[in-house]
Coordinates of C-alpha atoms in Angstrom, one line a residue:
Chain J
M3 CA 5.3 50.1 4.9
P4 CA 8.7 51.4 6.0
V5 CA 8.9 52.6 9.6
V6 CA 11.0 55.6 10.5
N7 CA 12.4 55.2 14.0
R8 CA 13.4 57.8 16.5
R9 CA 17.1 57.3 15.8
Q10 CA 16.7 58.0 12.1
V11 CA 14.6 61.1 12.8
L12 CA 17.3 62.5 15.1
L13 CA 20.1 61.7 12.6
S14 CA 18.2 63.4 9.8
A15 CA 17.5 66.5 11.9
A16 CA 21.2 66.7 13.0
G17 CA 22.3 66.3 9.4
L18 CA 20.0 69.1 8.3
I19 CA 21.3 71.4 11.0
A20 CA 24.9 70.6 10.3
A21 CA 24.7 70.8 6.5
P22 CA 25.2 74.5 6.0
Y23 CA 28.2 74.4 8.3
V24 CA 29.8 71.4 6.6
T25 CA 29.2 73.2 3.2
R26 CA 30.7 76.4 4.5
A27 CA 33.8 74.6 5.8
D28 CA 34.6 73.6 2.3
A29 CA 33.5 76.9 0.7
V30 CA 36.0 79.4 -0.7
D31 CA 35.6 83.0 0.2
T32 CA 36.3 85.7 -2.4
V33 CA 38.4 88.7 -1.5
R34 CA 38.6 91.6 -4.0
F35 CA 42.1 92.9 -3.8
G36 CA 43.4 95.9 -5.6
V37 CA 47.2 96.3 -6.1
L38 CA 49.6 98.5 -7.9
Y39 CA 51.1 96.8 -10.9
P40 CA 53.7 96.6 -12.2
N41 CA 55.3 97.5 -8.9
L42 CA 58.1 96.4 -6.6
T43 CA 56.3 97.3 -3.5
T44 CA 53.3 95.1 -3.8
V45 CA 55.1 91.9 -4.7
I46 CA 54.0 90.2 -1.5
H47 CA 50.7 89.5 -3.2
E48 CA 52.3 87.7 -6.1
I49 CA 54.4 85.6 -3.6
A50 CA 51.2 84.7 -1.8
K51 CA 49.6 83.7 -5.1
R52 CA 52.6 81.6 -6.2
T53 CA 53.1 79.9 -2.9
G54 CA 49.5 78.9 -2.6
A55 CA 49.1 81.0 0.6
Y56 CA 45.6 82.1 -0.4
E57 CA 44.5 78.6 -1.3
R58 CA 45.6 77.3 2.0
Q59 CA 43.4 79.9 3.6
K60 CA 40.5 78.9 1.3
L61 CA 40.4 82.3 -0.4
N62 CA 39.7 83.1 -4.0
I63 CA 41.4 86.4 -4.8
V64 CA 39.9 88.6 -7.4
E65 CA 42.8 90.8 -8.3
T66 CA 42.4 94.3 -9.8
R67 CA 45.6 95.9 -11.0
F68 CA 46.1 99.7 -10.9
K69 CA 48.9 101.3 -12.8
S70 CA 51.8 102.5 -10.6
G71 CA 51.3 106.1 -9.7
Q72 CA 47.5 105.7 -9.8
T73 CA 47.0 105.0 -6.1
V74 CA 44.1 107.4 -5.9
E75 CA 42.1 105.2 -8.3
G76 CA 42.6 102.2 -6.1
V77 CA 41.6 104.1 -2.9
E78 CA 38.5 105.4 -4.8
Q79 CA 37.5 101.9 -5.8
L80 CA 38.0 100.7 -2.2
W81 CA 35.9 103.5 -0.8
R82 CA 33.1 102.9 -3.4
G83 CA 32.9 99.2 -2.3
K84 CA 34.4 97.7 -5.5
L85 CA 37.4 96.3 -3.5
D86 CA 37.8 94.7 -0.1
F87 CA 41.5 95.4 0.3
Y88 CA 43.9 97.7 -1.5
M89 CA 47.7 97.9 -1.4
G90 CA 49.6 100.8 -2.8
G91 CA 50.8 104.2 -2.0
A92 CA 50.0 105.7 1.3
P93 CA 48.6 109.2 1.9
E94 CA 45.3 108.9 0.0
V95 CA 43.5 106.9 2.8
P96 CA 44.0 109.4 5.6
R97 CA 43.2 112.2 3.1
L98 CA 39.9 110.5 2.1
N99 CA 39.0 109.9 5.8
S100 CA 39.8 113.5 6.6
R101 CA 37.4 114.7 3.9
L102 CA 34.7 112.5 5.3
I103 CA 35.3 113.7 8.8
E104 CA 35.1 117.3 7.6
S105 CA 31.7 116.6 6.2
G106 CA 30.5 115.0 9.5
A107 CA 30.7 111.4 8.4
S108 CA 32.8 108.6 10.0
P109 CA 36.0 107.6 8.3
P110 CA 35.2 104.8 5.8
L111 CA 38.7 103.2 5.3
A112 CA 41.4 101.9 7.6
V113 CA 45.1 101.3 7.1
V114 CA 45.5 97.7 8.3
S115 CA 49.1 96.9 7.4
G116 CA 52.3 98.4 5.8
A117 CA 55.4 97.5 3.9
N118 CA 58.7 98.9 2.8
P119 CA 59.7 101.0 5.8
G120 CA 61.9 103.9 4.7
H121 CA 61.3 103.3 1.0
T122 CA 62.2 106.9 0.2
S123 CA 65.5 108.0 -1.5
L124 CA 66.8 111.4 -2.3
V125 CA 68.8 111.0 -5.5
L126 CA 70.9 114.0 -6.5
S127 CA 72.5 114.9 -9.8
N128 CA 76.2 113.9 -10.1
K129 CA 77.0 117.6 -10.3
L130 CA 75.9 118.0 -6.7
Q131 CA 78.2 116.3 -4.2
P132 CA 77.4 117.8 -0.8
K133 CA 78.8 116.3 2.4
A134 CA 75.7 117.1 4.4
I135 CA 72.2 118.2 3.6
D136 CA 72.6 121.5 5.4
E137 CA 74.9 122.5 2.5
I138 CA 72.1 122.4 0.0
L139 CA 69.0 123.2 1.9
N140 CA 69.1 126.8 0.9
K141 CA 70.1 126.3 -2.7
P142 CA 67.5 126.8 -5.4
L143 CA 67.4 123.1 -6.4
R144 CA 64.7 121.6 -8.6
I145 CA 63.7 118.3 -7.0
A146 CA 61.2 116.1 -8.7
V147 CA 58.4 114.3 -6.9
S148 CA 55.7 112.1 -8.4
S149 CA 53.1 114.8 -7.2
L150 CA 53.0 117.5 -4.7
S151 CA 51.0 115.1 -2.6
S152 CA 53.6 112.4 -2.8
V153 CA 54.3 110.2 0.3
H154 CA 58.0 110.6 -0.2
L155 CA 57.7 114.4 -0.1
A156 CA 55.5 114.1 3.0
L157 CA 58.2 111.9 4.6
F158 CA 60.9 114.4 3.7
R159 CA 58.8 117.3 5.1
G160 CA 58.4 115.2 8.3
Y161 CA 62.1 114.7 8.4
L162 CA 62.7 118.5 8.1
I163 CA 60.2 119.2 10.8
N164 CA 61.2 116.4 13.2
E165 CA 64.9 115.9 12.7
K166 CA 66.2 119.2 11.2
K167 CA 63.7 121.5 13.1
V168 CA 63.3 123.4 9.8
A169 CA 60.0 124.6 8.4
P170 CA 59.6 123.0 5.0
P171 CA 58.6 126.3 3.2
S172 CA 61.8 127.9 4.4
I173 CA 64.1 125.8 2.3
G174 CA 65.2 126.9 -1.1
W175 CA 64.1 123.9 -3.1
R176 CA 61.4 123.9 -5.7
F177 CA 59.4 120.6 -5.9
L178 CA 58.3 119.6 -9.4
G179 CA 55.5 117.1 -9.9
I180 CA 56.5 114.7 -12.7
Q181 CA 55.8 111.1 -13.4
A182 CA 58.3 108.6 -11.9
S183 CA 59.2 107.3 -15.4
N184 CA 60.3 110.7 -16.4
M185 CA 62.6 111.3 -13.4
V186 CA 65.7 109.5 -14.7
P187 CA 65.6 111.1 -18.2
A188 CA 65.0 114.5 -16.6
L189 CA 67.9 114.0 -14.3
L190 CA 70.1 112.8 -17.1
T191 CA 69.3 115.8 -19.2
G192 CA 69.8 118.3 -16.4
Q193 CA 66.2 119.4 -16.2
I194 CA 66.1 118.6 -12.5
D195 CA 68.7 118.5 -9.8
G196 CA 67.4 115.4 -8.0
F197 CA 64.3 113.5 -7.1
L198 CA 62.6 112.0 -4.1
H199 CA 61.2 108.7 -4.9
S200 CA 61.5 104.9 -4.2
E201 CA 62.5 101.8 -6.1
P202 CA 63.2 101.1 -8.9
T203 CA 63.6 104.7 -9.9
T204 CA 66.5 105.1 -7.5
T205 CA 68.3 102.0 -8.8
L206 CA 67.6 103.0 -12.4
A207 CA 69.2 106.4 -11.8
I208 CA 72.3 104.9 -10.1
V209 CA 72.7 102.1 -12.7
N210 CA 72.4 104.6 -15.6
N211 CA 74.8 107.0 -13.9
A212 CA 72.2 109.7 -13.9
G213 CA 72.7 110.6 -10.2
H214 CA 73.8 109.3 -6.9
L215 CA 72.0 108.2 -3.8
F216 CA 72.4 111.0 -1.3
M217 CA 69.8 110.0 1.4
Q218 CA 67.9 106.9 2.0
A219 CA 65.3 106.7 4.7
A220 CA 65.7 102.9 5.1
R221 CA 69.3 103.3 6.3
G222 CA 68.2 105.9 8.8
D223 CA 69.2 109.0 6.9
M224 CA 65.8 110.6 7.5
G225 CA 65.6 109.6 11.2
P226 CA 65.7 106.2 13.0
N227 CA 63.0 103.5 12.4
P228 CA 61.5 105.0 9.3
P229 CA 57.8 104.4 8.8
P230 CA 56.4 102.2 6.0
A231 CA 55.9 103.8 2.6
T232 CA 53.4 101.3 1.2
L233 CA 50.1 100.7 3.1
M234 CA 47.5 98.1 2.9
S235 CA 43.9 99.4 3.5
A236 CA 40.5 98.0 3.9
R237 CA 36.9 99.2 4.3
R238 CA 35.9 99.4 7.9
N239 CA 32.5 97.9 7.3
Y240 CA 34.2 94.9 5.5
I241 CA 36.6 94.3 8.4
K242 CA 33.5 94.3 10.7
D243 CA 31.1 92.2 8.5
S244 CA 33.7 89.7 7.1
N245 CA 36.1 89.7 9.9
E246 CA 37.0 86.0 9.7
T247 CA 37.7 86.3 5.9
A248 CA 39.7 89.4 6.5
R249 CA 41.8 87.6 9.1
R250 CA 42.4 84.7 6.8
F251 CA 43.5 87.1 4.0
M252 CA 46.0 88.7 6.4
R253 CA 47.2 85.2 7.5
A254 CA 48.0 84.4 3.8
I255 CA 49.9 87.7 3.5
F256 CA 51.9 86.8 6.7
D257 CA 52.7 83.4 5.2
A258 CA 54.0 85.2 2.1
N259 CA 56.1 87.4 4.4
A260 CA 57.7 84.4 5.9
T261 CA 58.5 83.0 2.4
Y262 CA 60.1 86.2 1.3
A263 CA 62.0 86.7 4.6
K264 CA 63.4 83.2 4.4
S265 CA 65.3 83.9 1.3
P266 CA 64.9 87.2 -0.5
A267 CA 67.5 86.2 -3.1
D268 CA 65.2 83.3 -4.3
M269 CA 62.5 85.9 -4.9
V270 CA 64.4 87.9 -7.4
S271 CA 62.7 86.3 -10.4
V272 CA 59.2 86.8 -8.9
V273 CA 59.9 90.4 -8.1
A274 CA 61.4 91.0 -11.5
E275 CA 58.3 89.5 -13.2
W276 CA 55.8 91.4 -11.0
S277 CA 57.6 94.7 -11.3
G278 CA 58.6 94.4 -15.0
Q279 CA 62.2 95.1 -14.1
D280 CA 65.4 93.4 -15.1
T281 CA 66.7 90.9 -12.6
K282 CA 69.9 92.9 -12.4
I283 CA 67.9 96.0 -11.3
V284 CA 65.9 94.0 -8.8
R285 CA 69.0 92.5 -7.2
A286 CA 70.5 96.0 -6.8
A287 CA 67.2 97.4 -5.5
Q288 CA 66.5 94.6 -3.0
E289 CA 68.9 96.1 -0.5
R290 CA 66.7 99.2 -0.3
M291 CA 63.4 97.5 -0.2
N292 CA 61.4 95.2 2.2
P293 CA 58.1 94.2 0.8
T294 CA 57.1 92.1 3.8
T295 CA 53.8 93.5 5.0
S296 CA 53.0 94.0 8.6
L297 CA 52.4 97.0 10.9
T298 CA 53.0 97.5 14.6
H299 CA 51.5 100.2 16.8
A300 CA 54.9 101.9 17.0
Q301 CA 55.4 101.9 13.2
A302 CA 51.9 103.3 12.7
Q303 CA 52.6 106.0 15.3
K304 CA 55.9 106.8 13.6
W305 CA 54.1 107.1 10.2
W306 CA 51.7 109.5 11.8
D307 CA 54.4 111.5 13.6
F308 CA 56.5 111.9 10.4
I309 CA 54.0 111.8 7.5
G310 CA 50.6 112.4 9.0
V311 CA 51.8 115.4 11.1
S312 CA 53.5 117.0 8.0
M313 CA 50.3 116.5 6.1
V314 CA 48.3 118.2 8.8
E315 CA 50.8 121.0 8.9
R316 CA 50.5 121.5 5.1
G317 CA 46.7 121.5 5.4
E318 CA 46.1 118.2 3.6
L319 CA 44.6 116.6 6.7
N320 CA 42.1 118.1 9.1
P321 CA 43.5 118.5 12.6
K322 CA 40.5 116.7 13.9
L323 CA 41.8 113.5 12.3
K324 CA 43.5 111.2 14.8
P325 CA 45.8 108.3 13.9
F326 CA 43.9 105.9 16.2
P327 CA 41.2 105.1 15.4
D328 CA 40.6 107.4 12.4
V329 CA 43.4 106.2 10.2
F330 CA 44.8 102.9 11.5
D331 CA 43.1 99.6 12.5
L332 CA 45.7 97.1 13.6
S333 CA 43.1 94.5 14.7
L334 CA 44.1 92.2 11.8
Q335 CA 47.8 92.1 12.8
P336 CA 49.1 88.8 14.3
L337 CA 49.6 90.2 17.8
A338 CA 46.1 91.6 17.8
S339 CA 44.6 88.3 16.7
Chain L
M19 CA 35.3 141.0 -57.7
E20 CA 34.3 140.8 -54.1
A21 CA 30.7 140.3 -55.1
M22 CA 31.8 137.2 -56.9
A23 CA 33.4 135.7 -53.8
R24 CA 30.3 136.6 -51.8
A25 CA 27.9 135.1 -54.3
P26 CA 27.2 131.7 -52.6
T27 CA 27.2 132.9 -49.1
T28 CA 25.7 136.4 -48.9
V29 CA 22.2 137.6 -48.6
A30 CA 21.0 139.9 -51.3
A31 CA 21.8 143.5 -50.5
A32 CA 18.9 146.0 -50.0
P33 CA 18.3 148.4 -52.9
D34 CA 20.4 151.5 -52.8
G35 CA 19.1 154.7 -51.1
P36 CA 16.9 155.0 -48.0
T37 CA 13.2 154.5 -48.4
R38 CA 10.3 154.4 -46.0
G39 CA 9.6 150.8 -46.7
G40 CA 13.3 150.1 -46.1
D41 CA 13.3 151.9 -42.7
E42 CA 10.2 149.9 -41.7
L43 CA 11.8 146.7 -42.7
S44 CA 15.0 147.6 -40.9
A45 CA 13.0 148.5 -37.7
Y46 CA 11.1 145.3 -37.9
G47 CA 14.4 143.4 -38.4
D48 CA 15.9 145.0 -35.3
L49 CA 12.8 144.2 -33.3
R50 CA 12.9 140.6 -34.4
R51 CA 16.6 140.3 -33.6
R52 CA 16.0 141.7 -30.1
R53 CA 13.1 139.3 -29.6
D54 CA 15.2 136.4 -30.8
R55 CA 18.0 137.4 -28.6
R56 CA 15.8 137.6 -25.5
R57 CA 14.2 134.3 -26.4
R58 CA 17.7 132.7 -26.7
I59 CA 18.9 134.1 -23.4
F60 CA 15.7 133.0 -21.7
R61 CA 15.8 129.5 -23.0
G62 CA 19.5 129.2 -22.3
A63 CA 18.9 130.4 -18.7
V64 CA 16.0 127.9 -18.3
G65 CA 18.2 125.1 -19.5
I66 CA 21.2 125.9 -17.3
G67 CA 18.9 126.7 -14.3
T68 CA 17.1 123.3 -14.7
V69 CA 20.4 121.5 -14.7
L70 CA 21.7 123.4 -11.7
I71 CA 18.4 122.7 -9.7
L72 CA 18.5 119.0 -10.6
W73 CA 22.2 118.8 -9.6
Q74 CA 21.6 120.6 -6.2
V75 CA 18.5 118.4 -5.5
M76 CA 20.4 115.1 -6.3
A77 CA 23.5 116.1 -4.5
V78 CA 21.6 116.9 -1.3
A79 CA 19.0 114.2 -1.5
Y80 CA 21.5 111.4 -2.0
D81 CA 24.2 112.9 0.2
L82 CA 26.8 113.1 -2.6
E83 CA 28.9 115.8 -1.1
Q84 CA 32.1 113.8 -1.7
I85 CA 31.5 112.7 -5.3
L86 CA 29.2 115.4 -6.6
P87 CA 29.3 118.6 -4.5
P88 CA 26.2 120.7 -4.8
P89 CA 26.4 123.7 -7.1
L90 CA 26.0 126.1 -4.2
T91 CA 29.0 124.6 -2.5
V92 CA 31.0 124.7 -5.7
A93 CA 29.9 128.3 -6.3
R94 CA 31.1 129.2 -2.8
T95 CA 34.5 127.5 -3.5
I96 CA 34.8 129.5 -6.7
F97 CA 34.0 132.7 -5.0
Y98 CA 36.5 132.2 -2.1
T99 CA 39.2 130.9 -4.5
L100 CA 38.8 133.9 -6.8
S101 CA 38.8 136.3 -3.9
L102 CA 41.9 134.5 -2.6
N103 CA 40.1 134.1 0.7
Y104 CA 40.6 130.4 1.0
Q105 CA 38.3 128.5 3.3
Q106 CA 40.6 125.5 3.3
P107 CA 44.4 125.5 2.7
W108 CA 45.4 126.1 -1.0
L109 CA 47.6 123.1 -1.8
Y110 CA 48.2 123.7 -5.5
G111 CA 51.2 126.2 -5.6
P112 CA 50.6 129.6 -7.2
N113 CA 47.1 131.2 -6.8
I114 CA 44.3 130.5 -9.2
Y115 CA 44.9 133.6 -11.4
E116 CA 48.5 132.5 -12.0
Q117 CA 47.4 129.0 -12.8
L118 CA 44.8 130.2 -15.2
A119 CA 47.2 132.7 -16.8
A120 CA 49.7 129.9 -17.4
S121 CA 47.2 127.7 -19.0
L122 CA 45.7 130.5 -21.1
T123 CA 49.1 131.6 -22.3
R124 CA 49.8 128.0 -23.4
A125 CA 46.5 127.6 -25.1
V126 CA 46.7 130.8 -27.0
S127 CA 50.4 130.3 -27.9
G128 CA 49.6 126.8 -29.2
F129 CA 46.6 128.2 -31.1
V130 CA 48.5 131.0 -32.8
I131 CA 51.4 128.6 -33.8
A132 CA 48.9 126.0 -35.0
A133 CA 47.0 128.6 -37.0
A134 CA 50.1 130.0 -38.5
L135 CA 51.1 126.6 -39.8
A136 CA 47.8 125.0 -40.6
I137 CA 45.9 127.8 -42.4
P138 CA 48.5 128.6 -45.0
L139 CA 49.2 124.9 -45.5
G140 CA 45.5 124.1 -45.8
L141 CA 45.0 127.0 -48.4
L142 CA 48.0 125.8 -50.4
L143 CA 47.0 122.1 -50.4
G144 CA 43.4 123.0 -51.0
R145 CA 44.3 124.8 -54.2
S146 CA 47.3 122.9 -55.4
R147 CA 46.6 119.3 -56.4
A148 CA 50.4 118.5 -56.8
A149 CA 51.2 119.8 -53.3
R150 CA 48.2 118.0 -51.9
E151 CA 49.2 114.7 -53.5
F152 CA 52.7 115.0 -51.9
I153 CA 51.9 116.3 -48.5
D154 CA 48.3 115.3 -47.7
P155 CA 49.2 111.5 -47.1
V156 CA 51.8 112.6 -44.5
I157 CA 49.3 114.7 -42.7
R158 CA 46.6 112.1 -42.8
S159 CA 48.9 109.4 -41.5
L160 CA 49.8 111.6 -38.5
Y161 CA 46.2 112.5 -37.8
P162 CA 45.1 109.3 -36.0
I163 CA 47.8 109.7 -33.4
P164 CA 46.1 111.3 -30.4
G165 CA 47.7 114.5 -29.0
I166 CA 48.3 112.9 -25.6
A167 CA 50.5 110.2 -27.3
W168 CA 53.0 112.9 -28.2
I169 CA 53.6 113.8 -24.6
P170 CA 56.4 111.3 -23.7
L171 CA 58.3 112.3 -26.9
A172 CA 57.6 116.0 -26.3
I173 CA 59.1 115.6 -22.8
L174 CA 62.2 114.0 -24.3
W175 CA 62.5 116.7 -27.0
F176 CA 61.6 119.9 -25.0
G177 CA 61.9 118.8 -21.4
L178 CA 59.3 119.5 -18.8
G179 CA 57.3 122.7 -18.8
N180 CA 55.8 125.2 -21.3
A181 CA 57.4 124.0 -24.5
T182 CA 56.1 120.5 -24.1
V183 CA 52.6 121.6 -23.3
I184 CA 52.5 124.1 -26.2
F185 CA 53.9 121.5 -28.6
V186 CA 51.2 119.0 -27.7
V187 CA 48.5 121.8 -28.1
V188 CA 49.9 122.7 -31.5
I189 CA 49.7 119.1 -32.6
A190 CA 46.2 118.8 -31.4
E191 CA 45.0 122.1 -32.9
F192 CA 46.8 121.7 -36.2
F193 CA 44.5 119.0 -37.6
P194 CA 41.0 120.6 -37.3
L195 CA 42.5 123.9 -38.6
Y196 CA 44.2 122.2 -41.5
F197 CA 41.4 119.9 -42.6
N198 CA 38.8 122.7 -42.4
T199 CA 40.9 125.2 -44.3
E200 CA 41.9 122.6 -46.9
A201 CA 38.2 121.6 -47.4
G202 CA 37.2 125.3 -47.7
A203 CA 39.9 126.1 -50.2
R204 CA 39.3 122.9 -52.2
N205 CA 35.5 123.3 -52.4
I206 CA 35.4 126.8 -53.8
N207 CA 33.0 127.0 -56.7
P208 CA 35.1 126.8 -59.9
T209 CA 32.8 129.3 -61.6
L210 CA 34.0 131.9 -59.1
I211 CA 37.6 131.2 -59.9
D212 CA 36.9 131.2 -63.6
A213 CA 34.9 134.4 -63.4
A214 CA 37.7 136.1 -61.4
R215 CA 40.3 135.0 -63.9
C216 CA 38.1 136.4 -66.7
F217 CA 38.3 139.8 -64.9
G218 CA 42.1 139.4 -64.9
A219 CA 42.6 138.2 -61.3
R220 CA 45.8 136.2 -60.9
G221 CA 48.1 135.1 -58.1
F222 CA 47.9 137.0 -54.9
T223 CA 44.9 139.1 -56.1
L224 CA 42.9 135.9 -56.8
F225 CA 43.9 134.5 -53.4
R226 CA 43.0 137.7 -51.5
R227 CA 39.8 138.5 -53.3
V228 CA 38.4 135.1 -53.9
I229 CA 40.1 132.1 -52.3
L230 CA 40.6 133.5 -48.8
P231 CA 37.1 135.1 -48.4
A232 CA 35.4 131.9 -49.7
S233 CA 37.4 129.8 -47.3
I234 CA 36.8 131.9 -44.3
P235 CA 33.6 130.2 -43.1
F236 CA 35.5 126.9 -43.0
I237 CA 38.6 128.4 -41.3
I238 CA 36.4 130.0 -38.6
V239 CA 34.7 126.6 -37.9
G240 CA 38.2 125.0 -37.8
M241 CA 39.4 127.6 -35.3
R242 CA 36.4 127.1 -33.1
I243 CA 36.9 123.3 -33.0
A244 CA 40.7 123.8 -32.5
L245 CA 40.3 126.2 -29.6
G246 CA 38.0 123.9 -27.8
G247 CA 40.4 121.1 -28.4
A248 CA 43.3 123.2 -27.1
W249 CA 41.7 123.4 -23.7
R250 CA 41.1 119.7 -23.6
M251 CA 44.7 119.1 -24.5
I252 CA 46.1 121.7 -22.1
V253 CA 44.5 119.9 -19.2
A254 CA 45.8 116.5 -20.3
A255 CA 49.3 117.8 -20.9
E256 CA 49.5 119.8 -17.7
M257 CA 48.4 116.8 -15.7
L258 CA 51.5 114.9 -17.0
A259 CA 54.1 117.4 -17.9
S260 CA 53.8 120.6 -16.0
E261 CA 54.2 121.7 -12.4
F262 CA 51.4 124.2 -12.6
G263 CA 48.4 125.3 -14.6
I264 CA 44.8 124.6 -14.3
G265 CA 45.3 120.9 -15.3
S266 CA 47.7 120.4 -12.4
V267 CA 45.2 121.9 -10.0
L268 CA 42.6 119.5 -11.3
M269 CA 45.0 116.5 -10.9
E270 CA 46.2 117.6 -7.4
S271 CA 42.6 118.2 -6.2
R272 CA 41.8 114.6 -7.2
F273 CA 44.8 113.3 -5.2
Q274 CA 43.5 115.4 -2.2
F275 CA 39.9 114.0 -2.6
R276 CA 38.7 117.6 -2.8
A277 CA 35.8 117.3 -5.2
N278 CA 34.9 120.9 -4.6
D279 CA 38.2 122.1 -6.0
L280 CA 38.0 119.6 -8.8
M281 CA 34.7 120.9 -10.0
M282 CA 35.8 124.5 -9.4
A283 CA 38.8 123.9 -11.8
M284 CA 36.4 122.3 -14.4
I285 CA 34.0 125.2 -14.2
L286 CA 36.8 127.7 -14.5
I287 CA 38.2 125.9 -17.6
S288 CA 34.7 126.0 -19.1
I289 CA 34.3 129.8 -18.4
V290 CA 37.8 130.7 -19.6
G291 CA 37.4 128.5 -22.6
Y292 CA 34.1 130.1 -23.5
V293 CA 35.3 133.6 -23.0
T294 CA 38.5 132.9 -25.1
E295 CA 36.4 131.4 -27.8
R296 CA 34.0 134.5 -27.8
L297 CA 36.9 136.9 -27.8
I298 CA 39.2 135.3 -30.3
I299 CA 36.9 133.5 -32.7
G300 CA 34.0 136.0 -32.2
T301 CA 36.3 138.9 -33.0
L302 CA 37.8 137.2 -36.0
E303 CA 34.4 136.1 -37.2
K304 CA 33.0 139.7 -36.9
K305 CA 36.0 141.2 -38.7
T306 CA 35.9 138.8 -41.6
T307 CA 32.2 139.0 -41.9
E308 CA 32.3 142.7 -42.0
R309 CA 35.2 142.8 -44.4
W310 CA 34.0 140.2 -46.9
E311 CA 30.4 140.0 -46.0
V312 CA 30.6 136.2 -45.8
K313 CA 28.2 134.2 -43.7
V314 CA 30.0 131.9 -41.3
L315 CA 28.5 128.4 -41.4

């Protein structure tokens, strides 16, 4: 009859206790990530995929694509618990948190990172060649925006309030909400006098000689150190409950940041494929974009001072909403970790 | 001649001259109609009331304020919006009356243009086999293209604004109007036409006395479907190609996560759509019924 000695018993017990941890060490965690696609601004995700950054962090990414311009859908899905992270436009997250605060609940979402600082351009028709913005502020211009709630319009309002000390309703412009894809044809056919939008719309307008770049936030035309135009958000309860996975996800994004920053020129084909644009357009647009994704406290504060405050002033956000902690959670940023 | 047109759709007329039996019958008929009306209103109110109570209970019990605001909250939003006494900032440009007026103008303009094109064409193609064989395949091949698919082209052709929205509404309304009118004109009982011809009716007289009255029930049904479709298309087109209108309010309220405003816009569309239908189609129906004594299907 076989005899089980004390050593074997202890080894078996230790094995049983360690087994789940050993299994978990090899396990791959799943992150449900929503991104705008095709889109220039969310390309960092594609870079992370192609360079194996997610695999190195033992993450299985379930990607959900949202059509460009449909940021609200992604934020809704994030809020309803169908996604863990979402990357796209910007103002919907504070808006949703504001509504929840108004109804007495706690804000469900948090902005955890950002990309494309100053990714807002004011393109004017070639017929308009002002030397300074003051020359045209009182003219009855028809300026297209993707919607009256557009982040680019919010940034421009912030610029008027903070830099020009002008109340936005006092200027003579009429803002028309039209789809980004219609902006260049509308400018070409003289239906609008300009538009406030990002890439590739700006480059397409320039390349097609539909208009000229009059102001560009990234080069400081709308104030120094412009805030990010693309935000990455997560559910607060996900950050709390799956903190380790969330951190690994962000580490993968930071790896992709490093890859892009090392040589943006080598990324042209990836960006072109992800955004559905011609490589020529991407090359021209690259000087006005920076898809690397990170957010410092100062950038978040700047976002709030420019965009958040103008949204509060317009009545889109409740004055009770505070940037920290109601909107931003920077605990997943490298310095925080 | 009119009697011939009426033949398949009218109820037999009462014998000439007032009689006591006739009065009693008429009084009984009135009483019955009133009773039916009261019953209809009661049942309708019970149906709507039940839905509202269930909605309120569900919204409150499951705390659905953000995705399904309770009807009382929506009713308050409608009241404050209509009285222009906003409880929260109005973020949608012109006030609600201007937005509704813009949408209504587009819907009615589209409807009138579509009717002016589709009804004569439907009558012509319904009665002329040769014309039908030439033109009907073209119309049928365009029919499967959804109205919303025309929006990008319409923007290119007409630019952003009223003309694009009206064009898309015309496209969407044309087909139900055309198909119903054409079916009505094609399915007129040949005996009626033959009989009218025997009495010497030709050309415009035949059209006015027989073809048009006999097609009216179909045309009215087509108009009813088309007007409902117009509101659906208005909202879709305004979301994409217009800076204001009730569709834009609906879209913007979604961007703002204001479910109250979103439901308010939906309910106002429903009310204005219903009232428009009653006013336009109801009046047309009454006029044609009185004139030709046809019974609308």
